[in-house]
Amino acid sequence: MVKSKDNTFSVETAEDSSGFLLWQVTTLWQRKVRQVLEQYDLTHSQFVLLTNLHWFTVHNQEVTQILLSHHSKIDPMTTSAVLRTLQKKGLIKRQEHITDTRAKMLKITIKGKKLIKQAIITVEQTDRDFFALLGDRVKTLNEMLVELQKIPH
């Protein structure tokens, strides 16, 4: 390919762009996860929030919408909208916090717990399959991703 003199890119190839590569891999991974979640009638955001709620519940921690928003990195408005949908599906219950009337406490229902346990098993297998190509380097990838999360937003 002949390079134009009017080139605004700092990289020679798309493979030299970390951001673009991350975008591509994320898109491929999300597509796989979205496909397996169809059988549970869950979107990826619904899965993430329900999984986080289940995680905190298993660890005996009270859960608020803001805690889920911060932990999942989903903005508060989207978190609220997704939680309303999960509530309509009968997968969670939302109630006012005992001491902070602005906060909503969240509880997973029996139906929600049963569904998310099955979905987690499926998604974790999908993750193992997707990242299998990396072999032992998955741990290194995870360490690098944790490092990137430390970047101030």
Coordinates of N, CA, C and O in Angstrom, one line a residue:
M1 N 0.8 -1.2 0.0 CA 0.0 0.0 0.0 C 0.9 1.2 0.0 O 1.8 1.3 0.8
V2 N 0.6 2.2 -0.9 CA 1.3 3.4 -0.9 C 0.8 4.4 0.1 O -0.4 4.6 0.2
K3 N 1.7 5.0 0.9 CA 1.3 5.9 1.9 C 1.1 7.3 1.3 O 1.9 7.8 0.6
S4 N 0.0 7.9 1.7 CA -0.3 9.3 1.2 C 0.6 10.2 2.0 O 1.0 10.0 3.1
K5 N 0.9 11.3 1.4 CA 1.7 12.4 2.0 C 0.8 13.1 3.1 O 1.4 13.7 4.0
D6 N -0.5 13.0 2.9 CA -1.4 13.6 3.9 C -1.8 12.6 4.9 O -2.9 12.1 4.9
N7 N -0.9 12.1 5.8 CA -1.2 11.1 6.7 C -1.2 11.7 8.1 O -0.2 12.2 8.6
T8 N -2.3 11.6 8.8 CA -2.4 12.1 10.2 C -2.1 11.0 11.2 O -2.1 11.3 12.4
F9 N -1.8 9.8 10.8 CA -1.6 8.7 11.8 C -0.2 8.6 12.2 O 0.7 8.8 11.5
S10 N 0.0 8.3 13.5 CA 1.3 8.2 14.1 C 1.8 6.8 14.0 O 3.0 6.5 14.4
V11 N 1.0 5.8 13.5 CA 1.4 4.4 13.4 C 1.4 4.0 11.9 O 0.8 4.6 11.1
E12 N 2.3 3.0 11.6 CA 2.4 2.6 10.3 C 1.3 1.6 9.9 O 0.8 1.7 8.7
T13 N 0.8 0.8 10.8 CA -0.2 -0.2 10.5 C -1.3 -0.2 11.6 O -1.0 0.3 12.7
A14 N -2.4 -0.7 11.3 CA -3.5 -0.8 12.4 C -3.0 -1.6 13.6 O -3.4 -1.4 14.7
E15 N -2.2 -2.6 13.3 CA -1.6 -3.5 14.3 C -0.7 -2.8 15.3 O -0.3 -3.3 16.3
D16 N -0.3 -1.6 14.9 CA 0.6 -0.8 15.8 C -0.2 0.1 16.7 O 0.4 0.8 17.6
S17 N -1.5 0.1 16.6 CA -2.4 0.9 17.4 C -3.0 0.1 18.5 O -4.0 -0.7 18.3
S18 N -2.6 0.3 19.8 CA -3.1 -0.4 20.9 C -4.6 -0.2 21.1 O -5.4 -1.1 21.4
G19 N -5.0 1.1 20.9 CA -6.4 1.4 21.1 C -7.3 0.7 20.1 O -8.4 0.1 20.4
F20 N -6.9 0.7 18.9 CA -7.7 0.0 17.8 C -7.7 -1.5 18.0 O -8.7 -2.2 17.9
L21 N -6.5 -2.1 18.4 CA -6.5 -3.5 18.7 C -7.4 -3.9 19.9 O -8.1 -4.9 19.8
L22 N -7.4 -3.1 20.9 CA -8.3 -3.3 22.1 C -9.7 -3.2 21.6 O -10.5 -4.1 22.0
W23 N -10.0 -2.3 20.8 CA -11.4 -2.1 20.3 C -11.8 -3.4 19.5 O -12.9 -3.9 19.7
Q24 N -10.9 -3.9 18.6 CA -11.3 -5.0 17.8 C -11.5 -6.3 18.7 O -12.4 -7.0 18.5
V25 N -10.5 -6.5 19.6 CA -10.6 -7.7 20.5 C -11.9 -7.6 21.4 O -12.6 -8.6 21.5
T26 N -12.1 -6.4 21.9 CA -13.3 -6.3 22.7 C -14.6 -6.5 22.0 O -15.5 -7.2 22.5
T27 N -14.6 -6.1 20.7 CA -15.8 -6.3 19.9 C -16.0 -7.8 19.6 O -17.1 -8.3 19.7
L28 N -14.9 -8.5 19.3 CA -15.0 -9.9 19.1 C -15.5 -10.7 20.3 O -16.4 -11.5 20.2
W29 N -14.9 -10.3 21.5 CA -15.3 -11.0 22.7 C -16.7 -10.7 23.1 O -17.5 -11.6 23.4
Q30 N -17.1 -9.4 23.0 CA -18.5 -9.1 23.3 C -19.5 -9.8 22.4 O -20.6 -10.2 22.9
R31 N -19.2 -10.0 21.2 CA -20.0 -10.7 20.2 C -20.3 -12.1 20.7 O -21.4 -12.6 20.7
K32 N -19.2 -12.8 21.1 CA -19.3 -14.2 21.6 C -20.2 -14.2 22.9 O -21.0 -15.1 23.0
V33 N -19.9 -13.3 23.8 CA -20.7 -13.3 25.0 C -22.1 -13.0 24.8 O -23.0 -13.6 25.3
R34 N -22.4 -12.0 23.9 CA -23.8 -11.7 23.5 C -24.5 -12.9 23.0 O -25.7 -13.1 23.3
Q35 N -23.8 -13.7 22.2 CA -24.4 -14.8 21.6 C -24.8 -15.9 22.6 O -25.9 -16.4 22.6
V36 N -24.0 -16.1 23.6 CA -24.3 -17.1 24.6 C -25.3 -16.6 25.6 O -26.0 -17.4 26.2
L37 N -25.4 -15.3 25.8 CA -26.4 -14.8 26.7 C -27.8 -14.8 26.2 O -28.8 -14.7 26.9
E38 N -28.0 -14.9 24.9 CA -29.3 -14.9 24.3 C -30.2 -16.0 24.9 O -31.4 -15.8 25.1
Q39 N -29.6 -17.2 25.2 CA -30.4 -18.3 25.7 C -30.9 -17.9 27.1 O -31.9 -18.6 27.6
Y40 N -30.4 -16.9 27.8 CA -30.8 -16.5 29.1 C -31.7 -15.3 29.1 O -32.1 -14.8 30.1
D41 N -31.9 -14.7 27.9 CA -32.6 -13.5 27.7 C -32.0 -12.4 28.5 O -32.7 -11.6 29.2
L42 N -30.7 -12.3 28.5 CA -30.0 -11.2 29.2 C -29.1 -10.5 28.2 O -28.4 -11.1 27.3
T43 N -29.0 -9.2 28.3 CA -28.0 -8.4 27.6 C -26.7 -8.5 28.4 O -26.7 -8.9 29.5
H44 N -25.6 -8.0 27.7 CA -24.3 -8.1 28.4 C -24.3 -7.2 29.7 O -23.8 -7.6 30.7
S45 N -24.9 -6.0 29.6 CA -25.0 -5.1 30.8 C -25.8 -5.7 31.9 O -25.5 -5.7 33.1
Q46 N -27.0 -6.4 31.5 CA -27.8 -7.0 32.5 C -27.0 -8.2 33.2 O -27.0 -8.3 34.4
F47 N -26.2 -8.9 32.4 CA -25.4 -10.0 32.9 C -24.4 -9.4 33.9 O -24.2 -10.0 35.0
V48 N -23.7 -8.4 33.5 CA -22.6 -7.8 34.3 C -23.2 -7.3 35.7 O -22.6 -7.6 36.7
L49 N -24.3 -6.6 35.6 CA -24.9 -6.1 36.9 C -25.4 -7.2 37.8 O -25.2 -7.2 39.0
L50 N -26.1 -8.2 37.2 CA -26.6 -9.3 37.9 C -25.5 -10.1 38.5 O -25.6 -10.6 39.7
T51 N -24.5 -10.3 37.8 CA -23.3 -11.1 38.3 C -22.6 -10.4 39.4 O -22.3 -11.0 40.4
N52 N -22.5 -9.0 39.3 CA -21.9 -8.3 40.4 C -22.8 -8.3 41.6 O -22.3 -8.4 42.8
L53 N -24.1 -8.2 41.4 CA -25.0 -8.3 42.6 C -24.9 -9.6 43.3 O -24.8 -9.7 44.5
H54 N -24.8 -10.7 42.5 CA -24.6 -12.0 43.0 C -23.3 -12.2 43.8 O -23.2 -12.7 44.9
W55 N -22.2 -11.6 43.2 CA -20.9 -11.7 43.8 C -20.9 -11.0 45.2 O -20.5 -11.6 46.2
F56 N -21.5 -9.8 45.3 CA -21.5 -9.1 46.5 C -22.4 -9.8 47.5 O -22.1 -9.9 48.7
T57 N -23.5 -10.4 47.1 CA -24.4 -11.1 47.9 C -23.7 -12.4 48.5 O -23.8 -12.6 49.7
V58 N -23.0 -13.1 47.7 CA -22.3 -14.3 48.1 C -21.2 -13.9 49.2 O -21.0 -14.6 50.1
H59 N -20.7 -12.7 49.1 CA -19.7 -12.2 50.0 C -20.3 -11.3 51.2 O -19.7 -10.6 51.8
N60 N -21.7 -11.5 51.3 CA -22.4 -10.9 52.4 C -22.2 -9.4 52.5 O -22.0 -8.9 53.6
Q61 N -22.3 -8.8 51.4 CA -22.1 -7.3 51.4 C -23.4 -6.7 50.9 O -24.0 -7.1 50.0
E62 N -23.8 -5.6 51.6 CA -25.0 -4.9 51.2 C -24.7 -4.2 49.9 O -23.6 -3.7 49.7
V63 N -25.7 -4.2 49.0 CA -25.4 -3.7 47.6 C -26.4 -2.5 47.3 O -27.6 -2.6 47.5
T64 N -25.8 -1.4 46.9 CA -26.5 -0.3 46.4 C -26.3 -0.1 44.9 O -25.3 -0.7 44.4
Q65 N -27.1 0.7 44.3 CA -27.0 0.9 42.8 C -25.6 1.6 42.6 O -24.9 1.2 41.6
I66 N -25.2 2.5 43.4 CA -24.0 3.2 43.2 C -22.8 2.3 43.3 O -21.8 2.4 42.6
L67 N -22.8 1.4 44.3 CA -21.8 0.4 44.4 C -21.6 -0.5 43.1 O -20.5 -0.6 42.6
L68 N -22.8 -0.9 42.6 CA -22.7 -1.7 41.3 C -22.2 -0.8 40.2 O -21.4 -1.3 39.4
S69 N -22.6 0.4 40.1 CA -22.2 1.3 39.1 C -20.6 1.5 39.1 O -20.0 1.3 38.1
H70 N -20.1 1.8 40.3 CA -18.7 1.9 40.4 C -17.9 0.7 40.1 O -16.9 0.7 39.4
H71 N -18.4 -0.4 40.7 CA -17.6 -1.7 40.5 C -17.6 -2.2 39.1 O -16.6 -2.7 38.6
S72 N -18.8 -2.0 38.4 CA -18.9 -2.5 37.0 C -18.4 -1.5 36.0 O -18.2 -1.9 34.8
K73 N -18.1 -0.3 36.4 CA -17.7 0.8 35.5 C -18.8 1.2 34.5 O -18.5 1.7 33.4
I74 N -20.1 0.9 34.8 CA -21.2 1.3 34.0 C -21.8 2.6 34.7 O -22.0 2.6 35.9
D75 N -22.0 3.6 33.8 CA -22.4 4.9 34.4 C -23.7 4.7 35.2 O -24.5 3.8 34.9
P76 N -23.9 5.6 36.2 CA -25.1 5.5 37.1 C -26.5 5.5 36.4 O -27.4 4.8 36.8
M77 N -26.6 6.3 35.3 CA -27.9 6.4 34.6 C -28.2 5.1 33.9 O -29.3 4.6 34.0
T78 N -27.2 4.5 33.2 CA -27.4 3.2 32.6 C -27.6 2.1 33.6 O -28.5 1.3 33.4
T79 N -26.9 2.2 34.7 CA -27.1 1.2 35.8 C -28.5 1.2 36.2 O -29.1 0.1 36.4
S80 N -29.0 2.4 36.5 CA -30.4 2.5 37.0 C -31.4 1.9 36.0 O -32.3 1.2 36.3
A81 N -31.2 2.2 34.7 CA -32.1 1.8 33.7 C -32.1 0.2 33.5 O -33.1 -0.4 33.4
V82 N -30.9 -0.3 33.6 CA -30.7 -1.8 33.5 C -31.3 -2.5 34.7 O -32.0 -3.5 34.5
L83 N -31.1 -1.9 35.8 CA -31.7 -2.5 37.1 C -33.2 -2.5 37.0 O -33.8 -3.4 37.5
R84 N -33.8 -1.4 36.5 CA -35.3 -1.4 36.3 C -35.7 -2.5 35.5 O -36.7 -3.2 35.8
T85 N -35.0 -2.8 34.4 CA -35.3 -3.9 33.5 C -35.2 -5.3 34.3 O -36.1 -6.1 34.2
L86 N -34.1 -5.4 35.0 CA -33.9 -6.7 35.8 C -35.0 -6.8 36.8 O -35.5 -7.9 37.1
Q87 N -35.5 -5.7 37.4 CA -36.6 -5.8 38.4 C -37.9 -6.2 37.7 O -38.6 -7.0 38.2
K88 N -38.2 -5.6 36.5 CA -39.4 -6.0 35.7 C -39.4 -7.5 35.4 O -40.4 -8.1 35.3
K89 N -38.2 -8.0 35.1 CA -38.0 -9.5 34.8 C -38.1 -10.3 36.0 O -38.1 -11.6 35.9
G90 N -38.2 -9.7 37.2 CA -38.3 -10.5 38.5 C -37.0 -11.1 38.9 O -37.0 -12.0 39.7
L91 N -35.9 -10.5 38.5 CA -34.6 -11.1 38.8 C -33.9 -10.4 40.0 O -33.1 -10.9 40.7
I92 N -34.4 -9.2 40.3 CA -33.9 -8.4 41.5 C -35.0 -7.7 42.1 O -36.1 -7.5 41.5
K93 N -34.8 -7.2 43.3 CA -35.7 -6.4 44.1 C -34.9 -5.1 44.4 O -33.7 -5.2 44.8
R94 N -35.6 -4.0 44.3 CA -34.9 -2.7 44.7 C -35.8 -2.1 45.8 O -37.0 -2.1 45.7
Q95 N -35.1 -1.6 46.9 CA -35.9 -1.0 48.0 C -35.0 0.1 48.5 O -33.8 0.2 48.3
E96 N -35.7 1.0 49.2 CA -35.0 2.2 49.8 C -34.0 1.7 50.9 O -34.3 0.8 51.6
H97 N -32.9 2.4 51.0 CA -31.9 2.1 52.0 C -32.5 2.5 53.3 O -33.2 3.5 53.4
I98 N -32.1 1.8 54.4 CA -32.7 2.1 55.7 C -32.2 3.4 56.2 O -33.1 4.1 56.8
T99 N -31.0 3.8 56.0 CA -30.5 5.1 56.5 C -30.3 6.2 55.5 O -30.3 7.4 55.9
D100 N -30.2 5.9 54.2 CA -30.0 6.9 53.2 C -31.2 6.7 52.2 O -31.1 5.9 51.3
T101 N -32.1 7.6 52.3 CA -33.3 7.6 51.4 C -33.0 7.8 49.9 O -33.8 7.5 49.1
R102 N -31.8 8.4 49.6 CA -31.5 8.6 48.2 C -30.9 7.3 47.6 O -30.9 7.1 46.4
A103 N -30.5 6.4 48.4 CA -29.9 5.1 47.9 C -30.9 4.0 47.8 O -31.9 4.0 48.5
K104 N -30.7 3.2 46.8 CA -31.5 2.0 46.6 C -30.7 0.7 47.0 O -29.6 0.5 46.5
M105 N -31.3 -0.1 47.8 CA -30.7 -1.4 48.2 C -31.1 -2.4 47.2 O -32.3 -2.4 46.8
L106 N -30.3 -3.3 46.8 CA -30.6 -4.3 45.8 C -30.5 -5.7 46.4 O -29.6 -6.0 47.2
K107 N -31.4 -6.6 46.0 CA -31.4 -8.0 46.4 C -31.7 -8.8 45.2 O -32.5 -8.4 44.3
I108 N -31.0 -9.9 45.1 CA -31.3 -10.8 43.9 C -32.4 -11.8 44.4 O -32.4 -12.2 45.5
T109 N -33.3 -12.0 43.5 CA -34.4 -12.9 43.8 C -34.0 -14.4 43.6 O -32.9 -14.6 43.0
I110 N -34.8 -15.3 44.0 CA -34.5 -16.7 43.8 C -34.4 -17.0 42.3 O -33.5 -17.7 41.8
K111 N -35.3 -16.5 41.5 CA -35.3 -16.6 40.1 C -34.0 -16.0 39.5 O -33.4 -16.7 38.6
G112 N -33.6 -14.9 40.0 CA -32.4 -14.2 39.5 C -31.2 -15.0 39.8 O -30.2 -15.2 39.0
K113 N -31.1 -15.6 41.0 CA -30.0 -16.3 41.5 C -29.8 -17.6 40.6 O -28.7 -18.0 40.2
K114 N -30.9 -18.3 40.4 CA -30.9 -19.5 39.6 C -30.4 -19.2 38.1 O -29.5 -19.9 37.6
L115 N -30.9 -18.1 37.5 CA -30.6 -17.8 36.2 C -29.1 -17.4 36.1 O -28.4 -17.8 35.2
I116 N -28.6 -16.5 37.0 CA -27.3 -16.0 36.9 C -26.2 -17.1 37.2 O -25.2 -17.1 36.6
K117 N -26.6 -18.0 38.0 CA -25.6 -19.1 38.3 C -25.4 -19.9 37.0 O -24.2 -20.3 36.7
Q118 N -26.4 -20.1 36.2 CA -26.3 -20.9 34.9 C -25.5 -20.0 33.9 O -24.7 -20.5 33.2
A119 N -25.9 -18.7 33.8 CA -25.3 -17.8 32.9 C -23.8 -17.6 33.2 O -23.0 -17.6 32.2
I120 N -23.4 -17.5 34.4 CA -22.0 -17.4 34.8 C -21.2 -18.6 34.3 O -20.1 -18.4 33.7
I121 N -21.7 -19.8 34.5 CA -21.0 -21.0 34.1 C -20.8 -20.9 32.5 O -19.7 -21.2 32.1
T122 N -21.8 -20.5 31.8 CA -21.7 -20.4 30.4 C -20.7 -19.4 29.9 O -19.9 -19.6 29.0
V123 N -20.8 -18.2 30.5 CA -19.9 -17.1 30.1 C -18.5 -17.4 30.5 O -17.5 -17.1 29.8
E124 N -18.3 -18.0 31.7 CA -16.9 -18.3 32.1 C -16.3 -19.3 31.1 O -15.1 -19.2 30.8
Q125 N -17.1 -20.3 30.6 CA -16.5 -21.2 29.6 C -16.3 -20.5 28.3 O -15.2 -20.7 27.6
T126 N -17.1 -19.5 27.9 CA -16.9 -18.7 26.7 C -15.6 -17.9 26.9 O -14.8 -17.9 25.9
D127 N -15.4 -17.4 28.0 CA -14.1 -16.6 28.3 C -12.9 -17.6 28.1 O -11.9 -17.2 27.5
R128 N -13.0 -18.7 28.8 CA -11.8 -19.7 28.7 C -11.6 -20.0 27.2 O -10.4 -20.1 26.8
D129 N -12.6 -20.3 26.5 CA -12.5 -20.7 25.1 C -11.9 -19.5 24.3 O -11.0 -19.7 23.4
F130 N -12.4 -18.3 24.5 CA -11.9 -17.1 23.8 C -10.4 -16.8 24.0 O -9.7 -16.5 23.1
F131 N -10.0 -16.9 25.3 CA -8.7 -16.5 25.7 C -7.7 -17.7 25.6 O -6.5 -17.5 25.9
A132 N -8.2 -18.9 25.2 CA -7.3 -20.1 25.2 C -6.1 -20.0 24.4 O -5.0 -20.5 24.7
L133 N -6.2 -19.2 23.3 CA -5.1 -19.0 22.4 C -3.9 -18.4 23.1 O -2.7 -18.7 22.8
L134 N -4.1 -17.7 24.2 CA -3.0 -17.0 24.9 C -2.3 -18.0 25.9 O -1.2 -17.7 26.4
G135 N -2.9 -19.1 26.2 CA -2.3 -20.1 27.1 C -2.0 -19.5 28.4 O -2.8 -18.9 29.1
D136 N -0.8 -19.7 28.9 CA -0.3 -19.2 30.2 C -0.2 -17.7 30.2 O 0.0 -17.1 31.3
R137 N -0.3 -17.0 29.1 CA -0.2 -15.6 29.1 C -1.5 -14.9 29.5 O -1.5 -13.6 29.7
V138 N -2.6 -15.6 29.8 CA -3.8 -15.0 30.2 C -3.6 -14.2 31.5 O -4.1 -13.1 31.7
K139 N -2.8 -14.8 32.4 CA -2.6 -14.2 33.7 C -1.9 -12.8 33.5 O -2.2 -11.8 34.1
T140 N -0.9 -12.8 32.6 CA -0.2 -11.6 32.2 C -1.1 -10.5 31.6 O -1.1 -9.4 32.0
L141 N -2.0 -11.0 30.8 CA -3.0 -10.1 30.2 C -3.9 -9.5 31.3 O -4.1 -8.3 31.3
N142 N -4.4 -10.3 32.2 CA -5.2 -9.8 33.3 C -4.5 -8.8 34.1 O -5.0 -7.8 34.5
E143 N -3.2 -9.1 34.4 CA -2.4 -8.1 35.2 C -2.3 -6.8 34.5 O -2.3 -5.7 35.1
M144 N -2.1 -6.8 33.2 CA -2.0 -5.6 32.4 C -3.3 -4.8 32.4 O -3.3 -3.6 32.5
L145 N -4.4 -5.6 32.3 CA -5.7 -4.9 32.2 C -6.0 -4.3 33.6 O -6.6 -3.2 33.7
V146 N -5.6 -4.9 34.7 CA -5.8 -4.3 36.0 C -5.0 -3.0 36.1 O -5.4 -2.0 36.7
E147 N -3.8 -3.0 35.6 CA -2.9 -1.8 35.5 C -3.6 -0.7 34.8 O -3.6 0.4 35.2
L148 N -4.2 -1.0 33.7 CA -4.9 0.0 32.9 C -6.1 0.6 33.6 O -6.5 1.7 33.4
Q149 N -6.7 -0.2 34.5 CA -7.9 0.3 35.2 C -7.5 1.4 36.2 O -8.3 2.2 36.7
K150 N -6.2 1.5 36.5 CA -5.7 2.5 37.5 C -5.6 3.9 36.9 O -5.3 4.8 37.6
I151 N -5.7 4.0 35.6 CA -5.6 5.3 34.9 C -6.8 6.1 35.4 O -7.9 5.7 35.3
P152 N -6.5 7.3 35.8 CA -7.6 8.2 36.3 C -8.6 8.5 35.1 O -8.2 8.7 34.0
H153 N -9.9 8.5 35.5 CA -10.9 8.8 34.5 C -11.3 10.2 34.5 O -11.6 10.9 35.4

